[in-house]
Amino acid sequence: MEPVNPFAERVLDVVERIPPGKVMAYGDIAEYLGEGGPRQVGKVMSTWGGGVPWWRVVHADGTAAAPDHLRRCLDHWRDEGTPLRGERVDMRLARWDGRSADFQ
DNA sequence: GCAATGACTGGTA
DNA sequence: TTACCAGCCATTG
């Protein structure tokens, strides 16, 4: 088992803070934390992402992080009321900056 | 130290 | 939409 770094805990914490109906991109999380980069966030998610709502973390273009579980992502998104555009998330509406939880 | 790799991003075609 | 490229940062051999 890989050792959990403080950076990983921050990433997981932010992911758990993402409100239903909202999503964040890898680059957004890295920028929000002010350290690392999208690749590092992706590595954290691939290693310890199993314990957090990883489906709320998507690519900058709104595509699902795990195409293997795309069906599962769509199911969660639709259940949480995430604005969708076909098989992708509508980032212009679903993008969460980490500041407002229920502020449309 | 260098090259390859990865749940990335943005731009261009 | 998909494909390719350059940039990006940490891990691994």
mmCIF file of C-alpha atoms (C1' of nucleotides) in Angstrom:
data_model
loop_
_atom_site.group_PDB
_atom_site.id
_atom_site.type_symbol
_atom_site.label_atom_id
_atom_site.label_comp_id
_atom_site.label_asym_id
_atom_site.label_seq_id
_atom_site.Cartn_x
_atom_site.Cartn_y
_atom_site.Cartn_z
ATOM 1 C CA MET A 1 0.000 0.000 0.000
ATOM 2 C CA GLU A 2 1.313 3.403 -0.963
ATOM 3 C CA PRO A 3 1.907 5.993 1.756
ATOM 4 C CA VAL A 4 -0.689 8.751 1.846
ATOM 5 C CA ASN A 5 0.824 12.219 1.431
ATOM 6 C CA PRO A 6 -0.688 15.439 2.854
ATOM 7 C CA PHE A 7 -1.290 16.495 -0.730
ATOM 8 C CA ALA A 8 -3.370 13.355 -1.307
ATOM 9 C CA GLU A 9 -5.439 14.037 1.803
ATOM 10 C CA ARG A 10 -6.096 17.593 0.609
ATOM 11 C CA VAL A 11 -7.189 16.319 -2.792
ATOM 12 C CA LEU A 12 -9.528 13.743 -1.246
ATOM 13 C CA ASP A 13 -10.871 16.369 1.158
ATOM 14 C CA VAL A 14 -11.686 18.747 -1.683
ATOM 15 C CA VAL A 15 -13.384 15.967 -3.656
ATOM 16 C CA GLU A 16 -15.570 15.135 -0.647
ATOM 17 C CA ARG A 17 -16.389 18.855 -0.309
ATOM 18 C CA ILE A 18 -17.785 19.014 -3.844
ATOM 19 C CA PRO A 19 -21.578 19.505 -3.446
ATOM 20 C CA PRO A 20 -24.071 17.308 -5.346
ATOM 21 C CA GLY A 21 -24.778 18.595 -8.824
ATOM 22 C CA LYS A 22 -21.295 20.095 -9.094
ATOM 23 C CA VAL A 23 -17.961 18.831 -10.429
ATOM 24 C CA MET A 24 -14.316 19.882 -10.566
ATOM 25 C CA ALA A 25 -11.582 19.316 -13.121
ATOM 26 C CA TYR A 26 -8.172 17.870 -12.202
ATOM 27 C CA GLY A 27 -6.509 21.161 -13.079
ATOM 28 C CA ASP A 28 -9.098 23.038 -11.030
ATOM 29 C CA ILE A 29 -8.302 20.997 -7.927
ATOM 30 C CA ALA A 30 -4.564 21.462 -8.393
ATOM 31 C CA GLU A 31 -5.056 25.181 -8.891
ATOM 32 C CA TYR A 32 -7.417 25.369 -5.909
ATOM 33 C CA LEU A 33 -4.810 23.691 -3.686
ATOM 34 C CA GLY A 34 -2.093 25.861 -5.187
ATOM 35 C CA GLU A 35 0.321 22.939 -5.619
ATOM 36 C CA GLY A 36 1.067 19.946 -7.798
ATOM 37 C CA GLY A 37 -0.703 19.548 -11.137
ATOM 38 C CA PRO A 38 -3.517 17.681 -12.862
ATOM 39 C CA ARG A 39 -1.325 14.595 -13.294
ATOM 40 C CA GLN A 40 -0.665 14.393 -9.576
ATOM 41 C CA VAL A 41 -4.362 14.794 -8.799
ATOM 42 C CA GLY A 42 -5.103 12.001 -11.263
ATOM 43 C CA LYS A 43 -2.539 9.778 -9.578
ATOM 44 C CA VAL A 44 -4.069 10.441 -6.175
ATOM 45 C CA MET A 45 -7.522 9.636 -7.524
ATOM 46 C CA SER A 46 -6.320 6.416 -9.156
ATOM 47 C CA THR A 47 -4.664 5.312 -5.904
ATOM 48 C CA TRP A 48 -7.022 6.472 -3.163
ATOM 49 C CA GLY A 49 -9.993 7.761 -5.207
ATOM 50 C CA GLY A 50 -11.962 4.638 -4.324
ATOM 51 C CA GLY A 51 -13.098 6.188 -1.032
ATOM 52 C CA VAL A 52 -14.410 9.457 -2.433
ATOM 53 C CA PRO A 53 -17.076 10.525 -4.981
ATOM 54 C CA TRP A 54 -14.583 10.337 -7.858
ATOM 55 C CA TRP A 55 -17.392 10.747 -10.393
ATOM 56 C CA ARG A 56 -17.523 14.438 -9.364
ATOM 57 C CA VAL A 57 -13.993 14.807 -10.727
ATOM 58 C CA VAL A 58 -13.911 15.133 -14.500
ATOM 59 C CA HIS A 59 -11.628 16.391 -17.268
ATOM 60 C CA ALA A 60 -11.510 20.086 -18.193
ATOM 61 C CA ASP A 61 -13.750 19.377 -21.184
ATOM 62 C CA GLY A 62 -16.412 17.700 -19.029
ATOM 63 C CA THR A 63 -15.693 14.116 -20.041
ATOM 64 C CA ALA A 64 -15.759 11.377 -17.401
ATOM 65 C CA ALA A 65 -12.541 10.515 -15.590
ATOM 66 C CA ALA A 66 -13.151 6.771 -15.973
ATOM 67 C CA PRO A 67 -14.672 5.842 -19.356
ATOM 68 C CA ASP A 68 -14.890 2.261 -18.088
ATOM 69 C CA HIS A 69 -17.463 3.392 -15.580
ATOM 70 C CA LEU A 70 -19.069 6.048 -17.748
ATOM 71 C CA ARG A 71 -22.467 4.391 -17.233
ATOM 72 C CA ARG A 72 -21.940 4.654 -13.468
ATOM 73 C CA CYS A 73 -20.926 8.325 -13.717
ATOM 74 C CA LEU A 74 -24.008 9.168 -15.741
ATOM 75 C CA ASP A 75 -26.152 7.391 -13.155
ATOM 76 C CA HIS A 76 -24.632 9.389 -10.272
ATOM 77 C CA TRP A 77 -24.747 12.675 -12.169
ATOM 78 C CA ARG A 78 -28.348 12.190 -13.182
ATOM 79 C CA ASP A 79 -29.275 11.222 -9.611
ATOM 80 C CA GLU A 80 -27.557 14.328 -8.198
ATOM 81 C CA GLY A 81 -28.988 16.662 -10.806
ATOM 82 C CA THR A 82 -25.683 17.513 -12.439
ATOM 83 C CA PRO A 83 -26.217 19.520 -15.644
ATOM 84 C CA LEU A 84 -25.368 17.144 -18.474
ATOM 85 C CA ARG A 85 -24.819 17.626 -22.164
ATOM 86 C CA GLY A 86 -25.218 14.188 -23.673
ATOM 87 C CA GLU A 87 -22.566 11.896 -22.167
ATOM 88 C CA ARG A 88 -20.593 14.850 -20.793
ATOM 89 C CA VAL A 89 -20.941 17.303 -17.939
ATOM 90 C CA ASP A 90 -21.873 20.874 -18.812
ATOM 91 C CA MET A 91 -18.818 22.545 -17.258
ATOM 92 C CA ARG A 92 -20.196 26.084 -17.710
ATOM 93 C CA LEU A 93 -22.914 25.218 -15.165
ATOM 94 C CA ALA A 94 -21.499 22.295 -13.171
ATOM 95 C CA ARG A 95 -18.009 23.714 -12.559
ATOM 96 C CA TRP A 96 -17.444 24.294 -8.819
ATOM 97 C CA ASP A 97 -14.787 26.789 -7.750
ATOM 98 C CA GLY A 98 -14.787 25.631 -4.134
ATOM 99 C CA ARG A 99 -16.279 28.864 -2.813
ATOM 100 C CA SER A 100 -20.072 28.675 -3.136
ATOM 101 C CA ALA A 101 -21.953 25.508 -2.212
ATOM 102 C CA ASP A 102 -25.549 26.332 -3.058
ATOM 103 C CA PHE A 103 -25.040 29.635 -4.818
ATOM 104 C CA GLN A 104 -26.209 29.348 -8.395
ATOM 105 C "C1'" DG B 1 20.354 12.042 -14.512
ATOM 106 C "C1'" DC B 2 17.483 10.586 -18.492
ATOM 107 C "C1'" DA B 3 13.406 8.382 -20.676
ATOM 108 C "C1'" DA B 4 8.899 6.650 -20.279
ATOM 109 C "C1'" DT B 5 4.382 6.845 -18.185
ATOM 110 C "C1'" DG B 6 -0.001 8.630 -16.218
ATOM 111 C "C1'" DA B 7 -7.795 8.837 -14.072
ATOM 112 C "C1'" DC B 8 -4.454 16.099 -17.485
ATOM 113 C "C1'" DT B 9 -4.989 20.668 -20.324
ATOM 114 C "C1'" DG B 10 -5.337 23.773 -24.176
ATOM 115 C "C1'" DG B 11 -4.771 24.671 -28.875
ATOM 116 C "C1'" DT B 12 -5.001 23.490 -33.685
ATOM 117 C "C1'" DA B 13 -6.632 20.635 -37.632
ATOM 118 C "C1'" DT C 1 -16.492 14.875 -32.213
ATOM 119 C "C1'" DT C 2 -11.886 12.803 -32.770
ATOM 120 C "C1'" DA C 3 -6.789 13.080 -33.395
ATOM 121 C "C1'" DC C 4 -2.318 14.950 -32.734
ATOM 122 C "C1'" DC C 5 1.008 17.989 -30.398
ATOM 123 C "C1'" DA C 6 3.430 20.611 -26.758
ATOM 124 C "C1'" DG C 7 3.455 21.697 -21.891
ATOM 125 C "C1'" DC C 8 2.869 20.262 -17.456
ATOM 126 C "C1'" DC C 9 4.594 17.650 -12.729
ATOM 127 C "C1'" DA C 10 5.645 13.513 -9.891
ATOM 128 C "C1'" DT C 11 6.734 8.621 -10.009
ATOM 129 C "C1'" DT C 12 9.317 4.721 -11.740
ATOM 130 C "C1'" DG C 13 13.061 1.968 -14.055
#
